[in-house]
Short mmCIF file of C-alpha atoms and ligand atoms in Angstrom, two decimals:
data_model
loop_
_atom_site.label_atom_id
_atom_site.label_comp_id
_atom_site.label_asym_id
_atom_site.label_seq_id
_atom_site.Cartn_x
_atom_site.Cartn_y
_atom_site.Cartn_z
CA MET A 1 -15.71 0.41 -22.86
CA ILE A 2 -12.83 2.54 -21.78
CA GLU A 3 -9.92 2.46 -24.13
CA GLU A 4 -7.27 4.29 -22.08
CA ILE A 5 -6.85 5.09 -18.17
CA ILE A 6 -4.25 7.47 -16.70
CA LEU A 7 -2.42 6.92 -13.66
CA ALA A 8 -2.63 10.11 -11.81
CA THR A 9 0.70 9.74 -9.68
CA SER A 10 4.14 10.82 -10.12
CA ASN A 11 5.46 8.41 -8.07
CA ASN A 12 7.38 5.87 -10.12
CA HIS A 13 7.09 2.84 -7.51
CA LYS A 14 3.28 2.97 -7.52
CA VAL A 15 3.00 3.23 -11.30
CA GLU A 16 4.71 0.01 -11.24
CA GLU A 17 2.63 -1.70 -8.70
CA MET A 18 -0.43 -0.17 -10.37
CA LYS A 19 0.57 -1.63 -13.78
CA LYS A 20 1.18 -5.08 -12.46
CA ASN A 21 -2.12 -5.21 -10.72
CA LEU A 22 -4.20 -3.88 -13.78
CA ASN A 23 -2.31 -6.42 -15.99
CA GLY A 24 -4.88 -8.16 -18.07
CA LEU A 25 -7.10 -5.50 -18.80
CA GLU A 26 -7.57 -4.79 -22.56
CA ILE A 27 -7.02 -1.21 -22.08
CA LYS A 28 -3.97 1.12 -22.45
CA VAL A 29 -2.69 2.19 -18.96
CA THR A 30 -0.54 5.24 -19.19
CA PRO A 31 1.25 7.18 -16.27
CA MET A 32 0.54 10.82 -16.29
CA THR A 33 4.21 11.29 -15.82
CA SER A 34 4.55 10.16 -19.56
CA PHE A 35 3.34 13.72 -20.56
CA CYS A 36 5.45 16.74 -20.62
CA LYS A 37 2.73 18.46 -18.34
CA TYR A 38 0.26 17.12 -15.81
CA PRO A 39 -1.21 18.53 -12.80
CA GLN A 40 0.36 18.89 -9.30
CA THR A 41 -2.47 18.32 -6.93
CA GLU A 42 -2.08 19.54 -3.54
CA GLU A 43 -3.00 16.83 -1.10
CA ASP A 44 -4.57 18.93 1.48
CA GLY A 45 -7.76 16.79 2.10
CA LYS A 46 -8.65 15.71 5.58
CA THR A 47 -9.20 12.13 4.53
CA LEU A 48 -7.78 9.66 2.08
CA GLU A 49 -10.85 9.69 -0.13
CA LYS A 50 -10.75 13.41 -0.47
CA ASN A 51 -7.40 13.46 -1.53
CA ALA A 52 -7.76 10.41 -4.10
CA ILE A 53 -10.89 12.17 -5.47
CA LYS A 54 -9.11 15.42 -5.95
CA LYS A 55 -6.13 13.82 -7.69
CA ALA A 56 -8.29 11.84 -10.16
CA LYS A 57 -10.66 14.68 -10.83
CA ASP A 58 -7.82 17.08 -11.43
CA ALA A 59 -6.21 14.83 -13.94
CA ALA A 60 -9.44 13.89 -15.69
CA LYS A 61 -10.15 17.64 -16.09
CA PHE A 62 -6.44 18.21 -17.31
CA PHE A 63 -6.52 15.11 -19.68
CA ASN A 64 -10.44 14.77 -20.48
CA LYS A 65 -9.56 11.07 -20.07
CA TRP A 66 -10.31 8.29 -17.59
CA THR A 67 -7.86 8.48 -14.57
CA LEU A 68 -6.89 6.58 -11.43
CA ALA A 69 -5.59 7.98 -8.38
CA ASP A 70 -4.94 6.53 -4.89
CA ASP A 71 -4.15 8.00 -1.66
CA SER A 72 -3.13 5.79 1.51
CA GLY A 73 -2.34 5.69 5.45
CA LEU A 74 -1.48 3.76 8.34
CA GLU A 75 -4.14 4.06 11.03
CA VAL A 76 -3.22 3.05 14.46
CA ASP A 77 -5.62 2.00 16.99
CA TRP A 78 -3.74 3.20 20.03
CA LEU A 79 -3.26 6.56 18.39
CA ASN A 80 -7.04 7.00 17.50
CA GLY A 81 -6.23 6.28 13.59
CA GLU A 82 -3.12 8.59 13.49
CA PRO A 83 -1.28 9.15 11.42
CA GLY A 84 -3.56 8.06 8.91
CA VAL A 85 -3.95 10.98 6.03
CA TYR A 86 -0.92 12.55 7.43
CA SER A 87 1.10 9.43 7.34
CA ALA A 88 3.85 10.97 4.90
CA ARG A 89 4.40 13.97 6.95
CA TYR A 90 3.78 12.34 10.68
CA ALA A 91 7.26 13.51 11.91
CA GLY A 92 7.24 16.91 9.86
CA GLU A 93 7.62 17.73 6.25
CA ASN A 94 10.58 16.03 4.41
CA CYS A 95 11.10 13.92 7.28
CA LEU A 96 10.09 10.55 5.80
CA TYR A 97 12.79 8.71 7.80
CA ASP A 98 11.88 9.99 11.22
CA ASN A 99 8.45 8.94 10.81
CA ASN A 100 8.93 5.21 12.20
CA LYS A 101 11.20 6.38 15.06
CA LYS A 102 8.23 8.93 15.88
CA LEU A 103 5.80 6.07 15.71
CA LEU A 104 7.64 3.69 18.03
CA LEU A 105 8.21 6.44 20.48
CA ALA A 106 4.42 7.22 20.57
CA LEU A 107 3.75 3.67 21.31
CA LYS A 108 6.56 3.22 23.78
CA GLY A 109 5.30 0.85 26.47
CA VAL A 110 2.24 -0.22 24.66
CA PRO A 111 1.95 -4.20 24.68
CA PHE A 112 2.07 -5.97 21.65
CA GLU A 113 -1.34 -7.07 21.66
CA LYS A 114 -2.77 -3.52 21.93
CA ARG A 115 -0.39 -2.05 18.78
CA THR A 116 -2.92 -3.07 16.36
CA ALA A 117 -3.17 -1.04 13.19
CA LYS A 118 -4.27 -1.13 9.52
CA PHE A 119 -2.85 0.14 6.14
CA ARG A 120 -5.83 1.71 4.10
CA THR A 121 -5.57 2.54 0.46
CA VAL A 122 -8.41 4.56 -1.23
CA ILE A 123 -8.68 4.47 -5.17
CA ALA A 124 -10.67 7.06 -6.98
CA ILE A 125 -11.33 6.34 -10.88
CA SER A 126 -12.69 9.29 -12.67
CA SER A 127 -14.32 9.47 -15.82
CA PRO A 128 -13.59 12.47 -18.39
CA ASN A 129 -16.44 14.26 -17.10
CA ARG A 130 -15.57 13.52 -13.26
CA GLU A 131 -17.84 10.90 -12.37
CA ILE A 132 -16.16 9.34 -9.50
CA TYR A 133 -16.14 5.46 -8.52
CA LEU A 134 -14.31 4.78 -5.29
CA VAL A 135 -12.85 1.55 -3.80
CA GLU A 136 -10.90 0.65 -0.63
CA GLY A 137 -8.40 -2.10 0.39
CA LYS A 138 -7.16 -2.72 3.91
CA ILE A 139 -4.54 -4.96 5.73
CA TYR A 140 -4.33 -5.29 9.24
CA GLY A 141 -1.28 -5.83 11.34
CA ILE A 142 0.44 -4.92 14.27
CA ILE A 143 3.14 -2.11 14.85
CA ALA A 144 6.32 -4.11 15.87
CA LEU A 145 8.31 -3.33 19.10
CA GLN A 146 11.25 -2.26 16.97
CA SER A 147 11.99 -1.75 13.30
CA LEU A 148 12.81 -5.05 11.32
CA GLY A 149 13.76 -5.86 7.64
CA ASN A 150 15.01 -3.84 4.85
CA ASN A 151 12.51 -4.35 2.05
CA GLY A 152 10.13 -1.81 0.91
CA PHE A 153 9.66 1.57 1.95
CA GLY A 154 8.01 4.22 4.45
CA TYR A 155 6.47 2.03 7.55
CA ASP A 156 7.21 -1.39 6.10
CA PRO A 157 9.88 -2.15 8.71
CA VAL A 158 7.39 -1.46 11.59
CA PHE A 159 4.23 -3.17 10.24
CA TYR A 160 3.95 -6.75 11.52
CA VAL A 161 1.56 -9.07 9.58
CA PRO A 162 0.53 -11.82 11.98
CA GLU A 163 -0.33 -14.22 8.91
CA TYR A 164 3.25 -14.37 7.95
CA LYS A 165 4.98 -13.63 11.39
CA LYS A 166 7.08 -10.86 9.68
CA THR A 167 7.09 -7.19 9.25
CA PHE A 168 6.16 -5.72 5.56
CA ALA A 169 10.05 -5.04 5.20
CA GLU A 170 11.24 -8.58 6.03
CA LEU A 171 8.68 -9.92 3.19
CA SER A 172 9.83 -10.24 -0.46
CA ILE A 173 8.61 -7.26 -2.37
CA ASP A 174 6.45 -9.76 -4.67
CA ILE A 175 4.71 -11.22 -1.23
CA LYS A 176 4.20 -7.80 -0.23
CA ASN A 177 2.67 -6.48 -3.26
CA SER A 178 0.40 -9.20 -3.59
CA ILE A 179 -1.26 -8.80 -0.34
CA SER A 180 -0.68 -5.07 0.50
CA HIS A 181 -3.83 -2.48 0.87
CA ARG A 182 -3.02 -1.08 -2.46
CA ALA A 183 -3.06 -4.63 -4.07
CA VAL A 184 -6.50 -5.27 -2.48
CA ALA A 185 -7.74 -1.82 -3.73
CA LEU A 186 -6.38 -2.32 -7.21
CA GLN A 187 -7.88 -5.56 -7.53
CA LYS A 188 -11.13 -3.99 -6.91
CA ALA A 189 -10.56 -1.01 -9.22
CA LYS A 190 -9.60 -3.60 -11.99
CA GLU A 191 -12.92 -4.94 -11.33
CA ILE A 192 -14.63 -1.82 -11.89
CA ILE A 193 -12.79 -0.82 -14.78
CA LYS A 194 -13.80 -4.30 -16.48
CA SER A 195 -17.31 -3.16 -16.14
CA LEU A 196 -17.37 0.01 -17.48
P1 LIG B 201 0.55 7.57 -0.23
O1 LIG B 201 -0.56 8.05 -0.19
O2 LIG B 201 0.54 6.23 -0.88
O3 LIG B 201 1.82 8.16 -0.93
O4 LIG B 201 1.10 7.13 1.08
C1 LIG B 201 1.36 8.03 2.23
C2 LIG B 201 2.15 7.61 3.11
O5 LIG B 201 1.65 6.51 3.80
C3 LIG B 201 3.43 7.36 2.53
O6 LIG B 201 4.54 7.97 2.48
C4 LIG B 201 4.03 6.23 3.40
O7 LIG B 201 4.60 6.70 4.66
C5 LIG B 201 2.86 5.30 4.09
N1 LIG B 201 2.53 4.28 3.14
C6 LIG B 201 1.65 3.97 2.33
N2 LIG B 201 1.63 2.83 1.65
C7 LIG B 201 2.79 2.25 2.31
C8 LIG B 201 3.33 1.14 2.37
O8 LIG B 201 2.86 0.06 1.64
N3 LIG B 201 4.50 0.50 2.98
C9 LIG B 201 5.00 1.56 4.00
N4 LIG B 201 4.36 2.82 4.07
C10 LIG B 201 3.35 3.07 3.61
#
C-alpha cells in the first residue's frame, strides 16, 4: 500500500484541485513545493502523455517516492487538434492572455456546430522506481463565438459546455472542478492509487 504520494506540480491551483479530488484516500498527499528543492522539468514533449510521464519520473527519481503529475490541453477539431500540447503558449511564450484572442481569430467565420473541441488531461503516476500508470480525462465542448464569463483561467471563457449551456468561466468553480477533464482524470487516478 502507498503511504505517501508527491504532487509533481508547482501550480498551487492544481495542488488544491488535486487534493480535493484525492480526498478520502488514506495516504499523505504532499505537494513537491513543500520541499525546499524539487525538479524543474522542461515540458518539451510532443504529447501530453510524454510531458506527464517526464514530470512524474523526474520527481520519482528526485524524491524516491510515489509521484503524480498531469498535463492538459485544449484540442480543437477544426484546427486538427491544435493548440493541444502547446495550449499554454499558443500565442507565444508568456502571452497567456492572448491565447483566447488568437483562438477566436483562428475560428473566425466557422459556424457554431463546427467549433467542437475537447479538453484533455493525462495523469501519470510513477512508483519510486519509475514504473508508470497512465490515465486520461476528457470533456467535450464547443469554442464559443466570443469570450463569456469571469471565473476560472486560461481558455475557460471560450469553452462552452452544451449540457450546462454555459462556458467554463460562467460556471461556478465547484461545478467546473467536478466535471472538468482534470476531475475525470483525477477520479481515475484515485482508483489506481487505491488499488496499489
Ligand atoms: P496544464 O498542462 O494543465 O498547465 O495546461 C496547459 C494549458 O492548457 C494551460 O496553460 C491553459 O491554457 C490550458 N488549460 C488546461 N486546463 C484548463 C482549464 O481547465 N481551463 C482553461 N484552460 C485550461
